[in-house]
mmCIF file of C-alpha atoms and ligand atoms in Angstrom:
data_model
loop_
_atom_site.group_PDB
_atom_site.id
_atom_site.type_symbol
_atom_site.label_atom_id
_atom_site.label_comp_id
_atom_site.label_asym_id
_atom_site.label_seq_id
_atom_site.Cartn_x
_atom_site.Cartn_y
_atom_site.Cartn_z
ATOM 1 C CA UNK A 13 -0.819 25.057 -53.425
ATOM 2 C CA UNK A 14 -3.628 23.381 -55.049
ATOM 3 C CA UNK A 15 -5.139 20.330 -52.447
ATOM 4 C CA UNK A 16 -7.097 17.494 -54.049
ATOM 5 C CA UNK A 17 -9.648 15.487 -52.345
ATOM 6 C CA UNK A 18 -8.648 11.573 -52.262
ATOM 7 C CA UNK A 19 -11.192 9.632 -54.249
ATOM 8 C CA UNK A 20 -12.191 7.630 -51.502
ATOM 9 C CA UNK A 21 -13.821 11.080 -49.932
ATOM 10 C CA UNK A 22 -15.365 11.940 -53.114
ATOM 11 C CA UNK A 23 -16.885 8.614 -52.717
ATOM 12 C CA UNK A 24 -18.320 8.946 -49.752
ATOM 13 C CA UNK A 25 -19.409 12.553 -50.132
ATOM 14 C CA UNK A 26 -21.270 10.827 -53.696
ATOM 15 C CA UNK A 27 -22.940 7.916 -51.284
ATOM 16 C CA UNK A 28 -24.182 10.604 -49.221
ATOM 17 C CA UNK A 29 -25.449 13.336 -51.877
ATOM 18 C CA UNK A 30 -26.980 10.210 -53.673
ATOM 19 C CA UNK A 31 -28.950 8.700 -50.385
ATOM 20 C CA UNK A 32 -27.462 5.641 -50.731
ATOM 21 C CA UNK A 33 -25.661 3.879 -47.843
ATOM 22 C CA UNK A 34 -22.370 4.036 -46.281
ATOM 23 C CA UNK A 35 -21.124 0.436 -45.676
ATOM 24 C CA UNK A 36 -18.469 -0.443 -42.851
ATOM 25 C CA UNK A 37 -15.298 -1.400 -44.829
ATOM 26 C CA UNK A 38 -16.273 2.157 -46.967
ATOM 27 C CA UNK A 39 -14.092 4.908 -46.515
ATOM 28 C CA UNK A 40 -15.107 7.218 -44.063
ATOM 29 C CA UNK A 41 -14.083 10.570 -42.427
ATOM 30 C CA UNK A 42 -12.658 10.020 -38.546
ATOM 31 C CA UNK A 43 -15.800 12.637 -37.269
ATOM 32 C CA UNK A 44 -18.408 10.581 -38.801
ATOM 33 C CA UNK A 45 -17.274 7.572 -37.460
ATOM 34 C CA UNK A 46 -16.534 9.480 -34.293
ATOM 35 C CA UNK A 47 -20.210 10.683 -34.349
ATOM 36 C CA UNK A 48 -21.813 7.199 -35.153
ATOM 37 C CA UNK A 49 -19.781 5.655 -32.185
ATOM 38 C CA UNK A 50 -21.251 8.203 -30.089
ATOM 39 C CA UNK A 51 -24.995 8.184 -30.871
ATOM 40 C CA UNK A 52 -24.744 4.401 -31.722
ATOM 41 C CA UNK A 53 -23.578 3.843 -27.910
ATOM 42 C CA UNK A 54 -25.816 6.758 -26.112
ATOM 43 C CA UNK A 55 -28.387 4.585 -27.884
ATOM 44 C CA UNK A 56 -27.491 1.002 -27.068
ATOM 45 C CA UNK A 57 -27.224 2.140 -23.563
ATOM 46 C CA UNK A 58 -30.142 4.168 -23.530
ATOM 47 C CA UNK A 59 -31.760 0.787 -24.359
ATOM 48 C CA UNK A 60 -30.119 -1.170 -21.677
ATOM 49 C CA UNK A 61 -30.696 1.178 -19.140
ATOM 50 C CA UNK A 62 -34.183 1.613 -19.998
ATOM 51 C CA UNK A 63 -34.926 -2.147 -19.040
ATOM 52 C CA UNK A 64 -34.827 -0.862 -15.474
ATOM 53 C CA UNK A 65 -37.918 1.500 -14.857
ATOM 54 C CA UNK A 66 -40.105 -1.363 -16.226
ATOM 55 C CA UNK A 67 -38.015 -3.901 -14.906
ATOM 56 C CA UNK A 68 -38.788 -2.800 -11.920
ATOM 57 C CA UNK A 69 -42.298 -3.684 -12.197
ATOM 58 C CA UNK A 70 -42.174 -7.484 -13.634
ATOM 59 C CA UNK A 71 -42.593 -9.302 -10.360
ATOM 60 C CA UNK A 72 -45.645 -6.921 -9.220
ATOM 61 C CA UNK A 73 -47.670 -7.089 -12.374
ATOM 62 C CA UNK A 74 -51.396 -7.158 -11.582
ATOM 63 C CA UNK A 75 -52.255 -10.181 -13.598
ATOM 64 C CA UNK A 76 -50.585 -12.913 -15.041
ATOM 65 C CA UNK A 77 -51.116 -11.886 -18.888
ATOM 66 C CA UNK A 78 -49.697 -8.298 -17.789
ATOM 67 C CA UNK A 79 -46.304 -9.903 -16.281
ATOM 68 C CA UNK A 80 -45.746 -12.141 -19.793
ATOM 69 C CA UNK A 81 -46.180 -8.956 -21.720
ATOM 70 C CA UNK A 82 -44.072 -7.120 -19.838
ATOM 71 C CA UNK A 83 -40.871 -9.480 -19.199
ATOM 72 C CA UNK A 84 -41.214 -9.631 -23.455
ATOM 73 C CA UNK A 85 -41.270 -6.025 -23.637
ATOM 74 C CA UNK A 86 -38.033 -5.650 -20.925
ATOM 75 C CA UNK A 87 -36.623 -8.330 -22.997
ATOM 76 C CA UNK A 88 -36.988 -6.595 -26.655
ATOM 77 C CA UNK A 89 -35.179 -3.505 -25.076
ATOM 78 C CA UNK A 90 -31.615 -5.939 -24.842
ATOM 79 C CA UNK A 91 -32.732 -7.063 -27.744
ATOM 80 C CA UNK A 92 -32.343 -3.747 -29.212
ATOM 81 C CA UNK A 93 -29.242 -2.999 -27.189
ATOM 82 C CA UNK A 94 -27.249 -5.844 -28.569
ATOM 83 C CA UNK A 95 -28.398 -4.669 -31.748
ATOM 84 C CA UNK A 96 -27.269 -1.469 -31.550
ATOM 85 C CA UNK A 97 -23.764 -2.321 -30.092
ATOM 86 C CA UNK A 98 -23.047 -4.878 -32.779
ATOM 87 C CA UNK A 99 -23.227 -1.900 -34.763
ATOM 88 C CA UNK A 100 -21.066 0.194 -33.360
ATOM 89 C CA UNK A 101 -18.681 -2.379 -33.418
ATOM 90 C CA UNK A 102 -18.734 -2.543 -37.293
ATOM 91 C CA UNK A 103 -17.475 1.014 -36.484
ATOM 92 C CA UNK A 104 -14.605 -0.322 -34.862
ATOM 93 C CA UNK A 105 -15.971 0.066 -31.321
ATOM 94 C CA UNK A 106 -15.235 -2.274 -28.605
ATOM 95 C CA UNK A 107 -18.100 -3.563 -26.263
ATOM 96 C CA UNK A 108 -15.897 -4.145 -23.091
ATOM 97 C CA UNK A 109 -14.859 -0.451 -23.610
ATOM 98 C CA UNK A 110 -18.290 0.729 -24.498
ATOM 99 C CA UNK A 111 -19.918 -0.503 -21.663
ATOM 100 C CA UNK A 112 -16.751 0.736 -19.166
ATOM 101 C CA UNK A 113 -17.668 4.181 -20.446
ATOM 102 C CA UNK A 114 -21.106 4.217 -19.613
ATOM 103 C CA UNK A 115 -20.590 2.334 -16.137
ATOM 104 C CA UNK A 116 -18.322 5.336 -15.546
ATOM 105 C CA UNK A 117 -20.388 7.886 -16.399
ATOM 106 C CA UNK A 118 -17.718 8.697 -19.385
ATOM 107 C CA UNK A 119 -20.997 8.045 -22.163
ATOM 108 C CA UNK A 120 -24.557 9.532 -22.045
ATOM 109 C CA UNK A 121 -27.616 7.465 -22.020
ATOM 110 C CA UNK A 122 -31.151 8.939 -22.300
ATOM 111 C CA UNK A 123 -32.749 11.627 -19.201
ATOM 112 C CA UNK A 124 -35.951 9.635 -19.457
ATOM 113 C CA UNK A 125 -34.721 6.988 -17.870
ATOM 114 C CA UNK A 126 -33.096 8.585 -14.758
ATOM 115 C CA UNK A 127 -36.579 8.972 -13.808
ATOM 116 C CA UNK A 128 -38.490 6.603 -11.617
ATOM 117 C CA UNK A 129 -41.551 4.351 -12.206
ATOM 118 C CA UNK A 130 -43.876 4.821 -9.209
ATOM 119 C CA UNK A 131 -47.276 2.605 -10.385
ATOM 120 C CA UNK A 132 -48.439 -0.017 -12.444
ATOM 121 C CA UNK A 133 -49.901 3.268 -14.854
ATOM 122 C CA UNK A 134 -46.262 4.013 -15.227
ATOM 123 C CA UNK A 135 -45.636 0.839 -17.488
ATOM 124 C CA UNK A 136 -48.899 2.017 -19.389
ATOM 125 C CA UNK A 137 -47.458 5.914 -19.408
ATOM 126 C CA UNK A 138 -43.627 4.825 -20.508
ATOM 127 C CA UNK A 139 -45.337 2.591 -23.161
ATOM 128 C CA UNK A 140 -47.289 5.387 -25.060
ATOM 129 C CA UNK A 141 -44.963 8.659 -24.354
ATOM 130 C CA UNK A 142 -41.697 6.694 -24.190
ATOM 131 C CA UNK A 143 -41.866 4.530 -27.031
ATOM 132 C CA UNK A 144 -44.178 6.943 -28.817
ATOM 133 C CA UNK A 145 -41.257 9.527 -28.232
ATOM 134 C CA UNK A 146 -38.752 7.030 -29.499
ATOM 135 C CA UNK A 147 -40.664 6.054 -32.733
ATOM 136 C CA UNK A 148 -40.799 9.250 -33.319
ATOM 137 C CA UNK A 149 -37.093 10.110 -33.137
ATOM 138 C CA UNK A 150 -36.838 6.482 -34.997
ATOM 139 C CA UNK A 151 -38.097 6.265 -37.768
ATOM 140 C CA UNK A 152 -36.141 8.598 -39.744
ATOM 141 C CA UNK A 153 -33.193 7.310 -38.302
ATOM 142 C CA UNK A 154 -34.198 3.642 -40.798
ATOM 143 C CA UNK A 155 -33.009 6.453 -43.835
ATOM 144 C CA UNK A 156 -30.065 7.090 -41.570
ATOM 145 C CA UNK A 157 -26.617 7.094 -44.105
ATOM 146 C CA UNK A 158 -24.775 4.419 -42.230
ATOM 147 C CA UNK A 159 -26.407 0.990 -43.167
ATOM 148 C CA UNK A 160 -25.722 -1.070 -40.250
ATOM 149 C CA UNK A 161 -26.989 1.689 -37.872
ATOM 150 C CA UNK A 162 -29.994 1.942 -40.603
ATOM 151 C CA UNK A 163 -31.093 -1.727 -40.857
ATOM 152 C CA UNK A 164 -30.663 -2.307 -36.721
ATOM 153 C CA UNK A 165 -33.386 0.568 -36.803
ATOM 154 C CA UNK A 166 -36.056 -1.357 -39.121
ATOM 155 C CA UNK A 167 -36.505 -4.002 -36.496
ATOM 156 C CA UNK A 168 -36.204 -2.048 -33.495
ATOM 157 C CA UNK A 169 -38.789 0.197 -34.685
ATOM 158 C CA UNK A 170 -41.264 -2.802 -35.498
ATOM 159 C CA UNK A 171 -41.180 -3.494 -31.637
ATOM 160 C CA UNK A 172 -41.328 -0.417 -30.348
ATOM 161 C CA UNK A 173 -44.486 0.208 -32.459
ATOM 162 C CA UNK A 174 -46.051 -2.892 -30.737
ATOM 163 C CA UNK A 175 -44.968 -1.156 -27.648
ATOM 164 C CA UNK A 176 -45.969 1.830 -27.521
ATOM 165 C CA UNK A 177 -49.351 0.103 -28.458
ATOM 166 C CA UNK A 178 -49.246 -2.107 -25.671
ATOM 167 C CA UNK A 179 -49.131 0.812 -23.451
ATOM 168 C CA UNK A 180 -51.648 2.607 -24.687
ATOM 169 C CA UNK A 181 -53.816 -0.747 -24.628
ATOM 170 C CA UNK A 182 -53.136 -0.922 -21.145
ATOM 171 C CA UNK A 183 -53.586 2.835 -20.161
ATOM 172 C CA UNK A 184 -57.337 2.315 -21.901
ATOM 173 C CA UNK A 185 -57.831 -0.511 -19.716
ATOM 174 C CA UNK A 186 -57.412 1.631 -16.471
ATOM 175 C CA UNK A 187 -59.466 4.031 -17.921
ATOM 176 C CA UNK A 188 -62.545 1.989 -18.355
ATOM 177 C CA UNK A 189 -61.642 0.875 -14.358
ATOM 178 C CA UNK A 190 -62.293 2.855 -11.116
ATOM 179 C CA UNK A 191 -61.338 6.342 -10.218
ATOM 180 C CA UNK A 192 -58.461 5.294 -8.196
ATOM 181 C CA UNK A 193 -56.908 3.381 -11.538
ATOM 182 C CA UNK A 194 -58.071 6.985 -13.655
ATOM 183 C CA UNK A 195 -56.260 8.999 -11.147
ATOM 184 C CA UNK A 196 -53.179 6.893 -11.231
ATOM 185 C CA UNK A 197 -53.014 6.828 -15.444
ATOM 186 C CA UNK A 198 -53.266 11.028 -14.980
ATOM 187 C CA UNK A 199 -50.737 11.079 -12.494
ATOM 188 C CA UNK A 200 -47.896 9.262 -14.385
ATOM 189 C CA UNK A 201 -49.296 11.290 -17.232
ATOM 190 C CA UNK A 202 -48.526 14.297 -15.444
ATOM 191 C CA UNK A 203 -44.826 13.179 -14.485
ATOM 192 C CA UNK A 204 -43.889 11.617 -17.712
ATOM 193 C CA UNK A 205 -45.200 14.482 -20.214
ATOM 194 C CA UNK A 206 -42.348 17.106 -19.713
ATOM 195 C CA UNK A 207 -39.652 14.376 -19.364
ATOM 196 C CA UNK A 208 -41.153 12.634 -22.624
ATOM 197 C CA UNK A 209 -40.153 15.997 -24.533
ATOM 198 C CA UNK A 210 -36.720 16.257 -23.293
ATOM 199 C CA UNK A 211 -35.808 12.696 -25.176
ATOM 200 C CA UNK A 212 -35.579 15.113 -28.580
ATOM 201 C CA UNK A 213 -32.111 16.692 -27.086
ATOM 202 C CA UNK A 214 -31.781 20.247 -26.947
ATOM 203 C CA UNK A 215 -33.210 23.125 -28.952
ATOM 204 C CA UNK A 216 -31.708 23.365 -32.425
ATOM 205 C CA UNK A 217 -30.045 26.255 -31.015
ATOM 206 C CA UNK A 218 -28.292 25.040 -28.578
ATOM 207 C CA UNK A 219 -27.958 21.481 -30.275
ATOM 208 C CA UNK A 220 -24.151 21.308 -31.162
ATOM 209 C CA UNK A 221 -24.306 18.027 -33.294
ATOM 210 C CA UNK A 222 -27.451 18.537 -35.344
ATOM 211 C CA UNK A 223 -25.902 20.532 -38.001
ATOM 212 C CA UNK A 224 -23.166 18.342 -38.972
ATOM 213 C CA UNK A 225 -25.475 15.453 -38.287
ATOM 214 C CA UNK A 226 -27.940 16.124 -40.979
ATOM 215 C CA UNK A 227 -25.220 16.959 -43.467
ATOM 216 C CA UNK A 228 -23.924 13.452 -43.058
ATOM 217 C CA UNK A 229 -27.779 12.363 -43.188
ATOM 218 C CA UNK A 230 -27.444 10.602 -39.796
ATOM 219 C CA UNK A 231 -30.046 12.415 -38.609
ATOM 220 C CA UNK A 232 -32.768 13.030 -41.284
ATOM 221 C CA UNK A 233 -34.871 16.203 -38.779
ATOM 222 C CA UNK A 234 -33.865 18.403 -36.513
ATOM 223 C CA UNK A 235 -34.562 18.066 -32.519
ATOM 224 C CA UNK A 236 -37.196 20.505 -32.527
ATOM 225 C CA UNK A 237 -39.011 19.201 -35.370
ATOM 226 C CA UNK A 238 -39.224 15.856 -33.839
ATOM 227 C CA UNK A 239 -40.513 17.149 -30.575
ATOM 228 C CA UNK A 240 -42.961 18.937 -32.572
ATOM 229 C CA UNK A 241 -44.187 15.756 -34.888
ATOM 230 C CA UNK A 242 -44.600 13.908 -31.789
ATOM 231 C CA UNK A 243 -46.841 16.787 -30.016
ATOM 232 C CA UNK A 244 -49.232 16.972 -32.389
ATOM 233 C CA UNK A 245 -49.281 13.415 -32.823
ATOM 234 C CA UNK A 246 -50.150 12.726 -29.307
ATOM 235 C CA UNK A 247 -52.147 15.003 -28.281
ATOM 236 C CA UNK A 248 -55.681 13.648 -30.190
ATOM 237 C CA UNK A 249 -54.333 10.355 -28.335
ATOM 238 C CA UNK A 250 -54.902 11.980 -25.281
ATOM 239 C CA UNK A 251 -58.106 13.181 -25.572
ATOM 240 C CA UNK A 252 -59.112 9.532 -26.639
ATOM 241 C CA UNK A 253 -57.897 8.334 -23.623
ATOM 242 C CA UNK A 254 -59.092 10.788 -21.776
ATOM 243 C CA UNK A 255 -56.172 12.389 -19.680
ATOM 244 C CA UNK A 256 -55.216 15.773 -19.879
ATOM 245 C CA UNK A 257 -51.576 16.875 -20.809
ATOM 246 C CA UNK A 258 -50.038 18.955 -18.024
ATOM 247 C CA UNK A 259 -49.689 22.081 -20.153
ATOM 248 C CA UNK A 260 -51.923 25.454 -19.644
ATOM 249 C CA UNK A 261 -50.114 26.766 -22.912
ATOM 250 C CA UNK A 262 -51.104 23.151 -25.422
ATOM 251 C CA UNK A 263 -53.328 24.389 -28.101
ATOM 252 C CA UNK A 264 -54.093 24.432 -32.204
ATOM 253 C CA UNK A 265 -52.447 27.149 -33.847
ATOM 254 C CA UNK A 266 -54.080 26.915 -37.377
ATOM 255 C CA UNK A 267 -51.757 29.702 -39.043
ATOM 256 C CA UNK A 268 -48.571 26.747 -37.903
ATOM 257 C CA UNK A 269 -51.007 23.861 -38.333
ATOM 258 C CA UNK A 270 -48.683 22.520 -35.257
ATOM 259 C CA UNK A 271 -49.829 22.399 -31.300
ATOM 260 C CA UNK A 272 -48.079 25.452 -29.922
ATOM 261 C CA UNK A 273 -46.760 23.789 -26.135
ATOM 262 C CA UNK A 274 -44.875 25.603 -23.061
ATOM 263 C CA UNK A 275 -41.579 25.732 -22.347
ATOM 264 C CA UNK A 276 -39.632 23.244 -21.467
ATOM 265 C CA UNK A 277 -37.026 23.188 -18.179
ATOM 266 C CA UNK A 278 -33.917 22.944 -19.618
ATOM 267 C CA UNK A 279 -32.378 23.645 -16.059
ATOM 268 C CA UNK A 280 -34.078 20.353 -15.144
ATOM 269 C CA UNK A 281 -32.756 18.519 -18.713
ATOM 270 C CA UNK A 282 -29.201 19.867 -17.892
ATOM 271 C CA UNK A 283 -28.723 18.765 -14.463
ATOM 272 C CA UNK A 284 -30.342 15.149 -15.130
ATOM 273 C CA UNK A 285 -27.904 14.928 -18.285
ATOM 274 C CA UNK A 286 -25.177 16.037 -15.967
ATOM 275 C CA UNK A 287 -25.985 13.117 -13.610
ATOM 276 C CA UNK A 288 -28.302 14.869 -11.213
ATOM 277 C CA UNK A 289 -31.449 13.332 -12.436
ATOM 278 C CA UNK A 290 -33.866 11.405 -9.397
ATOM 279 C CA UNK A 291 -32.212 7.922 -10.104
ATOM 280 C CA UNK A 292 -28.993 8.721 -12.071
ATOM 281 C CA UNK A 293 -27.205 6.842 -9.501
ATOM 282 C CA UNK A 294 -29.383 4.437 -8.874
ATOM 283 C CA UNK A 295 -29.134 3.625 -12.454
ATOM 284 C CA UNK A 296 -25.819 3.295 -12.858
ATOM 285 C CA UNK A 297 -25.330 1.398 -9.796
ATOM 286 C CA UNK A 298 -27.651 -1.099 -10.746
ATOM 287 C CA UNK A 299 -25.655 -1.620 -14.330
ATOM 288 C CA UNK A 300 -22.536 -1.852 -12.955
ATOM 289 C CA UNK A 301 -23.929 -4.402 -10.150
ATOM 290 C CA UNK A 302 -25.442 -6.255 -13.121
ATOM 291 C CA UNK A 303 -21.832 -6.282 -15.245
ATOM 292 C CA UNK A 304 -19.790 -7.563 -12.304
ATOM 293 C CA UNK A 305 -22.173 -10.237 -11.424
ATOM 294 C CA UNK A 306 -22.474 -11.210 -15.225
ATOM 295 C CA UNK A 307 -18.537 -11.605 -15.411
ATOM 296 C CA UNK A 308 -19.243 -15.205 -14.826
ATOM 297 C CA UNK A 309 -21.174 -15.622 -17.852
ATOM 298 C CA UNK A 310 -18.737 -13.946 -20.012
ATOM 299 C CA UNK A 311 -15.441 -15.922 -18.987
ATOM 300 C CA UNK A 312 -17.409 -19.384 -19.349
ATOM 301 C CA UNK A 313 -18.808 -18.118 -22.722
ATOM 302 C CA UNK A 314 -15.065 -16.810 -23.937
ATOM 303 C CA UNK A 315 -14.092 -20.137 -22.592
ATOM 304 C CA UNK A 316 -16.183 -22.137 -24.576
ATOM 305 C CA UNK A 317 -15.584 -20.373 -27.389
ATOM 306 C CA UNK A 318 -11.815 -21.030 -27.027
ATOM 307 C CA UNK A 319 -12.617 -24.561 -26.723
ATOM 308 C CA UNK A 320 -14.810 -24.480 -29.632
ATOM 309 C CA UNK A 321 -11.827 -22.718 -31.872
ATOM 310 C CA UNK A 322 -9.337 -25.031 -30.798
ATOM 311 C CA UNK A 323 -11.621 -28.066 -31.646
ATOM 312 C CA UNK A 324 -12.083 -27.253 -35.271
ATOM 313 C CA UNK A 325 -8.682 -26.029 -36.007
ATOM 314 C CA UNK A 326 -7.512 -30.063 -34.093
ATOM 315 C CA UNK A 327 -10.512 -31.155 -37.055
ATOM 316 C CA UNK A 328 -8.992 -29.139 -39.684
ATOM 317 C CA UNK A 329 -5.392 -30.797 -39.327
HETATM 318 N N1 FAQ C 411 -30.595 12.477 -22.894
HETATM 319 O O1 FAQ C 411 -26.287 18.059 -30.192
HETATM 320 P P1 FAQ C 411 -27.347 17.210 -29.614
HETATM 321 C C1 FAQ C 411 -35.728 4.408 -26.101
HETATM 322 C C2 FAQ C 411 -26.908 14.930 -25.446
HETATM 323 S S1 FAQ C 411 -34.201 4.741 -26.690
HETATM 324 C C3 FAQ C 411 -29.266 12.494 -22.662
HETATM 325 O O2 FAQ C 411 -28.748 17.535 -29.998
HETATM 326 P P2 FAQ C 411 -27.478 14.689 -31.055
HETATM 327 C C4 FAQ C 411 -36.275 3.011 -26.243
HETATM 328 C C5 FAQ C 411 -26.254 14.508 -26.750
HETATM 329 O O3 FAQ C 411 -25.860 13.155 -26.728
HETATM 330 C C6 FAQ C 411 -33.927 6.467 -26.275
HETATM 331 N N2 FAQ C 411 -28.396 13.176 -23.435
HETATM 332 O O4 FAQ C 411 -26.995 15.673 -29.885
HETATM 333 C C7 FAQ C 411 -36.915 2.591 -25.001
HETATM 334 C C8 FAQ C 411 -25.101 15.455 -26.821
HETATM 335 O O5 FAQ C 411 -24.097 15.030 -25.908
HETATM 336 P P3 FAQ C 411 -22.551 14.755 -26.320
HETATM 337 C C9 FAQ C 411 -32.647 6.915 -26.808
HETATM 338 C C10 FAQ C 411 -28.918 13.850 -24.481
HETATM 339 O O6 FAQ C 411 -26.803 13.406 -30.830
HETATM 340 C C11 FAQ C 411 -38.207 2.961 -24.709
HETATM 341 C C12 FAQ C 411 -25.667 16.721 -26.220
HETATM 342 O O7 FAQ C 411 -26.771 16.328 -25.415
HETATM 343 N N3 FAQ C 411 -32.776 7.223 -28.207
HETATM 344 O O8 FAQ C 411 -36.300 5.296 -25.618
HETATM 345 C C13 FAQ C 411 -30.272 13.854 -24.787
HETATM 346 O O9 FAQ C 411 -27.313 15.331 -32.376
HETATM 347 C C14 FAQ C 411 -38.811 2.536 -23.528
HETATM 348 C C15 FAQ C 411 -26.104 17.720 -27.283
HETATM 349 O O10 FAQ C 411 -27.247 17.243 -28.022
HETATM 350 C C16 FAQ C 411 -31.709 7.525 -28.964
HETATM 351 O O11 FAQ C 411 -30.590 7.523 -28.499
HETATM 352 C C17 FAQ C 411 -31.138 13.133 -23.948
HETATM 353 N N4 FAQ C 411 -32.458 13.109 -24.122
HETATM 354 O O12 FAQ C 411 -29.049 14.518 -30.810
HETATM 355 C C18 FAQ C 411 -36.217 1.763 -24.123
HETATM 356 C C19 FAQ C 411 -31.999 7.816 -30.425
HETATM 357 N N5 FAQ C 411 -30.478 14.614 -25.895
HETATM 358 O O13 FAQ C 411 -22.504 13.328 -26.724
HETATM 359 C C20 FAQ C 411 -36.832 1.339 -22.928
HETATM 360 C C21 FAQ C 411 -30.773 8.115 -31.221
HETATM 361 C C22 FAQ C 411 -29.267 15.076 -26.259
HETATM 362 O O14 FAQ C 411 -22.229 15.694 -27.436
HETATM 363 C C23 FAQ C 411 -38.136 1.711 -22.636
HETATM 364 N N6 FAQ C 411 -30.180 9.366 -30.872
HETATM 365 N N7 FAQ C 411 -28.334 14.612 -25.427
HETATM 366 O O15 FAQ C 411 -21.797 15.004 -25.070
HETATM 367 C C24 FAQ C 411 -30.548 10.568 -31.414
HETATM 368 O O16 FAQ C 411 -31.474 10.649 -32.208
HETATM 369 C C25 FAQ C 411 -29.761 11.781 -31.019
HETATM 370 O O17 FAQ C 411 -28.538 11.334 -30.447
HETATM 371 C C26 FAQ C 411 -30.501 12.720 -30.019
HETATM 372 C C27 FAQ C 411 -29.540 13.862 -29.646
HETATM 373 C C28 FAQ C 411 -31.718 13.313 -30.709
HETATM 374 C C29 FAQ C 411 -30.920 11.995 -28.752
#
C-alpha cells in the first residue's frame, strides 16, 4: 500500500525547509503544536514566576531611582508573560487551564527561579546572569518557525537587553562602593553562577526534546551550545566588574576557542525541576495566593465585557 502525504503537510514541511513562518490557522502536525503549547507555557510562567525573586525586593530598594527601575523591570516580566500566553492561545491553549496547570504543579516553569534573592546585589546578580542567560537562549528563538511565538520574542528580547544592562549598571555601582557592598555583589555571584547555567535545560544528551525541536526550527541551537555562547560571553564581563566566577576549572582553551567550565550538578537541577528546589513551594504558593485573590478582577472584567457585548449588539438592532 502506497501512503501519500496530505498537501497541507507538504506545506508545512515546505514553510519549514524554506525558513519561512508557520502561521496559526496553517496546518500543523498535533506534536508541534503539542510542543509549542508546552515551551510557550513553561515560558509564560517562567516569566510570571520570575516577578517574585525581584519582587521581593521593590519595597526595600536603597534609593528612590533604584525602586522606579525596579517595579518597571517586575512589571516588563507580566508584560512578557501575557505575551507569551496570548500566544499559546493562538495554539488553541486556554489561559484558565494554563495557569491551573502550573498552580498544580502539572507545567514546568524555570529552576532559576525556585531560588531565593537574599540582598539588594541579588537584583544586580539576576539582572546580568538571569537576563544575560535568557537573551542568550532568546534570541534565536526571534527565527523560531512559529510566528506568533517568533514576533512575542522581538519585544521581549528588547527589554530584557535593557535588563540585563540595568543589572550590570547596578552591580558596577556596588563595586565602586565599600567592601561590604563588593562582598555582597561576589556573594550573589557565587550563588547565582551554577544556577544561571542550569536555565539551558539538560545536556544534549539527556535533552529529550532538542532533536525534534530543531527539526521543526523551534529551537534554532542546542542546550549545550547556548550554555556555552553565554560562558564565554560573560566571563570578560566578569573580569570588568571585577568578581570572580565560582569555578576552579573556567579557563581559555584556544584549540576550542570556547571557556572550558566544570561540571554542573545535575542532581541539584533534577530535584529543583522535580519541585525540591529552596522556594519551589514558596513559589507556587505565592501564585496560587495571587490567582485566588485576583478572581475578583477577572469576574468584574468578564462582567463588563458581557455588558459591553450586549450593548453593541442592543446598538446594532
Ligand atoms: N527549568 O528536552 P529539554 C527568563 C525541562 S525566562 C525547568 O532540553 P526543551 C526571563 C523541559 O521543559 C526563563 N525545566 O527541553 C526572566 C523538559 O520538560 P518536559 C525561561 C527545564 O524544551 C529573567 C525537560 O526539562 N525561558 O528568565 C529547564 O527542548 C529575569 C527536558 O528538557 C524559557 O522558557 C529549566 N531550566 O529545552 C524573568 C525559554 N530546562 O516539558 C524574570 C524558552 C529544561 O518535557 C527575571 N524555552 N527543562 O517535561 C526553551 O528555550 C527550552 O524550553 C529550554 C528547554 C531550553 C528551557
Amino acid at each position: 500500500m502506497t501512503t501519500t502525504t496530505p498537501p497541507e503537510a507538504e506545506h508545512f514541511d515546505r514553510t519549514i525547509e524554506r525558513d519561512q513562518r508557520i502561521e496559526p490557522r496553517d496546518w500543523m502536525p498535533e506534536d508541534y503544536r503539542r510542543t509549542l503549547v508546552r515551551q510557550v507555557a513553561q515560558h509564560a510562567h517562567s516569566e510570571i514566576i520570575g516577578m517574585q525573586p525581584e519582587g521581593n525586593w521593590i519595597t526595600r530598594a536603597p534609593s528612590l531611582r533604584r525602586k522606579a527601575i525596579l517595579l518597571a523591570k517586575v512589571q516588563d516580566e507580566a508584560g512578557h508573560g501575557l505575551y507569551l500566553y496570548s500566544a499559546a492561545e493562538t495554539l488553541g491553549a486556554d489561559r484558565a487551564d494554563l495557569t491551573a496547570r502550573l498552580i498544580s504543579g502539572r507545567q514546568k516553569y524555570s529552576s532559576i527561579f525556585n531560588y531565593p534573592a537574599l540582598t539588594f546585589a541579588d537584583v544586580g546578580v539576576i539582572g546580568w546572569l538571569v537576563d544575560g542567560a535568557a537573551i542568550c537562549n532568546q534570541v534565536p528563538l526571534c527565527r523560531s518557525s512559529y510566528g506568533p511565538y517568533a514576533r512575542a520574542m522581538i519585544r521581549i528580547c528588547k527589554e530584557e537587553s535593557f535588563h540585563q544592562r540595568q543589572g550590570y549598571e547596578l552591580l558596577m555601582t556596588m563595586m565602586r562602593g565599600t567592601d561590604a557592598q563588593r562582598r555582597m555583589v561576589q556573594d550573589a555571584t557565587n550563588r547565582w553562577w551554577w544556577p544561571s547555567l542550569m536555565m539551558f535545560g539538560p545536556p544534549d544528551h539527556d535533552s529529550p526534546n532538542t532533536a525534534r525541536s530543531m527539526a521543526w526550527k523551534i529551537k534554532r541551537h542546542t542546550n549545550d551550545e547556548l550554555r556555552q555562547r553565554f560562558v564565554d560571553m560573560t566571563v570578560p564581563q566578569a573580569e570588568a566588574l571585577g568578581v570572580t566566577l565560582p569555578d576552579p576549572e573556567l579557563r581559555w582553551n584556544p584549540e576550542r576557542g570556547h571557556y572550558d567550565f566544570g561540571e554542573i550538578d545535575w542532581a541539584e537541577f533534577k530535584q529543583v525541576v522535580s519541585g525540591n528546589g529552596p522556594c519551589n513551594e514558596q513559589r507556587i504558593t505565592h501564585r496560587r495566593r495571587a490567582h485566588e485573590e485576583g478572581a475578583w478582577v477577572r469576574e468584574a472584567a468578564a462582567a463588563h465585557a458581557a455588558k459591553q457585548a450586549a450593548r453593541t449588539r442592543e446598538v446594532a438592532a
